Coordinates of C-alpha atoms in Angstrom, one line a residue:
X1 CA -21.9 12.0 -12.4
X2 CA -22.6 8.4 -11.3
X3 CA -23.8 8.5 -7.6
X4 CA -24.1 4.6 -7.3
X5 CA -22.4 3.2 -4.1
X6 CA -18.5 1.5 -5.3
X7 CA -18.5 -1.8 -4.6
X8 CA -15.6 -2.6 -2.2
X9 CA -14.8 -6.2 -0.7
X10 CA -12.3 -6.9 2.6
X11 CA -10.1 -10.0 2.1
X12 CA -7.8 -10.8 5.0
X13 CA -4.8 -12.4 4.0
X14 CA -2.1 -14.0 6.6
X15 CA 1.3 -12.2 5.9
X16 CA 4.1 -13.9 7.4
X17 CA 7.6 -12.3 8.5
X18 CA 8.7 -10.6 5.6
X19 CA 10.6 -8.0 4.0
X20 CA 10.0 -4.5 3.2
X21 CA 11.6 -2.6 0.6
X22 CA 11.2 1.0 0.7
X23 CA 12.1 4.6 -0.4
X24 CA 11.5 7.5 1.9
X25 CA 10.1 10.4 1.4
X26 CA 11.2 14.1 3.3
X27 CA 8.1 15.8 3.2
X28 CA 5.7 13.7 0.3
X29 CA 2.0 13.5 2.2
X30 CA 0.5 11.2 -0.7
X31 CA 1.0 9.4 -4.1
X32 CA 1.2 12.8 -6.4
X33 CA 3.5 14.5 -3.7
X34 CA 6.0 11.7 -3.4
X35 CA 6.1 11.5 -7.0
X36 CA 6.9 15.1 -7.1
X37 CA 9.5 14.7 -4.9
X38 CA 10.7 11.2 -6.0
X39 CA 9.8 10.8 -9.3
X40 CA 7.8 7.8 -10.2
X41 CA 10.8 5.5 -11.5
X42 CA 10.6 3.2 -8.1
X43 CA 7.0 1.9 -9.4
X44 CA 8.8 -0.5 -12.5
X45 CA 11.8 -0.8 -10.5
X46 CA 10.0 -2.4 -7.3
X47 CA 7.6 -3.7 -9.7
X48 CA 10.0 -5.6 -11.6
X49 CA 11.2 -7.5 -8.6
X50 CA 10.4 -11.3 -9.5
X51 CA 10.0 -12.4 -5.8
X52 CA 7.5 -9.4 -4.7
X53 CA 4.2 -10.3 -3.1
X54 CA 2.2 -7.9 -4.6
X55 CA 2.7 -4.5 -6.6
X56 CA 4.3 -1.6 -5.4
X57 CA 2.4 0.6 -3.5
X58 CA 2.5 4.0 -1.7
X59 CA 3.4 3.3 2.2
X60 CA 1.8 5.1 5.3
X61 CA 4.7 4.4 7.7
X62 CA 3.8 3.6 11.5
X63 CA 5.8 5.2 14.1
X64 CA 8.3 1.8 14.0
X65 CA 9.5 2.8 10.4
X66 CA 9.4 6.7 10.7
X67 CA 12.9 8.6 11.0
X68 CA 13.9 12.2 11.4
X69 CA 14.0 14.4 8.7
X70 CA 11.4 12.5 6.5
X71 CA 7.5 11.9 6.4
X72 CA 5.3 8.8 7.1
X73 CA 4.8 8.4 3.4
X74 CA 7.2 6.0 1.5
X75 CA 7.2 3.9 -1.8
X76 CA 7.9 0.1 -0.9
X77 CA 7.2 -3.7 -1.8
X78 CA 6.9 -7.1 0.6
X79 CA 9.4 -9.6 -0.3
X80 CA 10.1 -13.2 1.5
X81 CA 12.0 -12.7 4.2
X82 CA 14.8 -14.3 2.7
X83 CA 15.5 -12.0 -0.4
X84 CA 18.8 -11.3 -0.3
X85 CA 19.0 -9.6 -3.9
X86 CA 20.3 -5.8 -4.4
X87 CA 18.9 -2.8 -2.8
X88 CA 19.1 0.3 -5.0
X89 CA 21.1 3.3 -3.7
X90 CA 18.4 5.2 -1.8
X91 CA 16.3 2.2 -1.0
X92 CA 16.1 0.5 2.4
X93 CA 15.2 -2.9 3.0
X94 CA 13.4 -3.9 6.4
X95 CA 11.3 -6.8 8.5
X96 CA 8.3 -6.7 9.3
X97 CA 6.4 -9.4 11.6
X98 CA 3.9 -11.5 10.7
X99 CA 0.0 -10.1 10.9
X100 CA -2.6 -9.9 9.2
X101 CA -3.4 -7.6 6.0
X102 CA -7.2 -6.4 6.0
X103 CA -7.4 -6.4 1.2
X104 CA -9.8 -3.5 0.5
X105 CA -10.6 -4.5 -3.3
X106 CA -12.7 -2.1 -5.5
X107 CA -14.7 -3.1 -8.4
X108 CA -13.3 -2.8 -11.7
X109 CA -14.3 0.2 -14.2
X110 CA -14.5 1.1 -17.4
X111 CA -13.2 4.9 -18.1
X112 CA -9.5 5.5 -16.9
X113 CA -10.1 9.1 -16.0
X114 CA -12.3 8.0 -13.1
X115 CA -9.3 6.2 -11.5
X116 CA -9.9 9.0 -8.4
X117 CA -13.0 8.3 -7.7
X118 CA -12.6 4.3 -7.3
X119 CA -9.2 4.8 -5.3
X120 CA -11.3 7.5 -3.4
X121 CA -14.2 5.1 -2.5
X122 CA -11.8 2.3 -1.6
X123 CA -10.1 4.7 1.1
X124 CA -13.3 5.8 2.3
X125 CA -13.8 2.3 3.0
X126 CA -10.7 1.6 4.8
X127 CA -11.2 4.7 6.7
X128 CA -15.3 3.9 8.0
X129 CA -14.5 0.0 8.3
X130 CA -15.1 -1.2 11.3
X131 CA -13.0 -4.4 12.2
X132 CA -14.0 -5.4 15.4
X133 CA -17.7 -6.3 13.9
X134 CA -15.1 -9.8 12.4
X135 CA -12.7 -10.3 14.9
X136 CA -10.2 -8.4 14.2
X137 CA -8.5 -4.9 15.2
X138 CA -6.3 -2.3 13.6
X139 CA -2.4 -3.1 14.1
X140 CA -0.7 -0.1 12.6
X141 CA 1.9 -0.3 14.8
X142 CA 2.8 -4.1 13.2
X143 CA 3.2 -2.9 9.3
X144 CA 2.5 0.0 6.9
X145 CA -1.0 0.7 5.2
X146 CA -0.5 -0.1 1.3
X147 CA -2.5 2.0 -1.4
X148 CA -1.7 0.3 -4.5
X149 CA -3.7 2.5 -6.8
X150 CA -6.4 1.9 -8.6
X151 CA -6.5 -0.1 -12.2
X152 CA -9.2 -0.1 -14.7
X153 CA -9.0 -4.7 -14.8
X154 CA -8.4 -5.0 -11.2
X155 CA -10.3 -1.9 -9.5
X156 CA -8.2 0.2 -6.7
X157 CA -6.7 -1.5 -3.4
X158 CA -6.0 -1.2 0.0
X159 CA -4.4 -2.9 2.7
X160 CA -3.9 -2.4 6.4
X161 CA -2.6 -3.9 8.8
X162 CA -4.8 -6.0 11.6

């Protein structure tokens, strides 16, 4: 096995006020769990959504966004705060204020199968990165963290809120 750090740059990017569509979860603790529970249809449905900022991703919630009787882990997409297009029957549709999102990008790679160990190193990353060293701080309580998965072209991705 290939013990060679993963390569993993931080991009902030300025979100404004925006959107959230989402899709709980009861009990779902990660990406295989809430697909368990879920299914995985609400990846090409939010995907498909022409006005989306980036790809669907698998949501931690922070406390603003949790509710009784479900888990901190939700499926969701940023819009522009002025969508006003359908929400699907299960799906919510929320604002979120402006911050910014600390991008935790991965290198690309080559063989598919190692998809857990690049999404692995990139949330090792987010969880040893230290954001005060730049200016900035963590701000879970403003938005959700995004894991967007990890892609063999674009390498696995991260963002959380600062």
């Amino acid at each position: 096995m290939d013990t060679l750090p993963l390569l993993c740059t931080v991009v902030p990017v300025a979100r404004p006020e925006r959107r959230l569509m989402l899709l709980r979860s009861h009990k779902a603790a990660d990406y295989w769990t809430f697909c368990e529970e879920c299914c995985c249809d609400w990846e090409g449905l939010l995907n498909s959504l022409p006005d989306k900022f980036d790809t669907a991703a698998i949501l931690t919630l922070p406390d603003f966004l949790t509710k009784d009787g479900y888990s901190r882990t939700a499926a969701g997409v940023e819009l522009p705060l002025e969508y006003d297009g359908a929400v699907p029957d299960g799906y919510e549709l929320v604002t979120l204020p402006p911050c910014e999102m600390l991008y935790f990008v991965g290198e690309p790679y080559e063989n598919e199968e190692e998809f857990g160990r690049y999404i692995g190193g990139v949330l090792q990353a987010v969880e040893t990165y230290d954001p005060t060293r730049f200016g900035y701080a963590h701000a879970d309580e403003l938005a959700p963290r995004f894991n967007f998965g990890a892609d063999p072209e674009k390498g696995a991705r991260a963002a959380i809120p600062a």
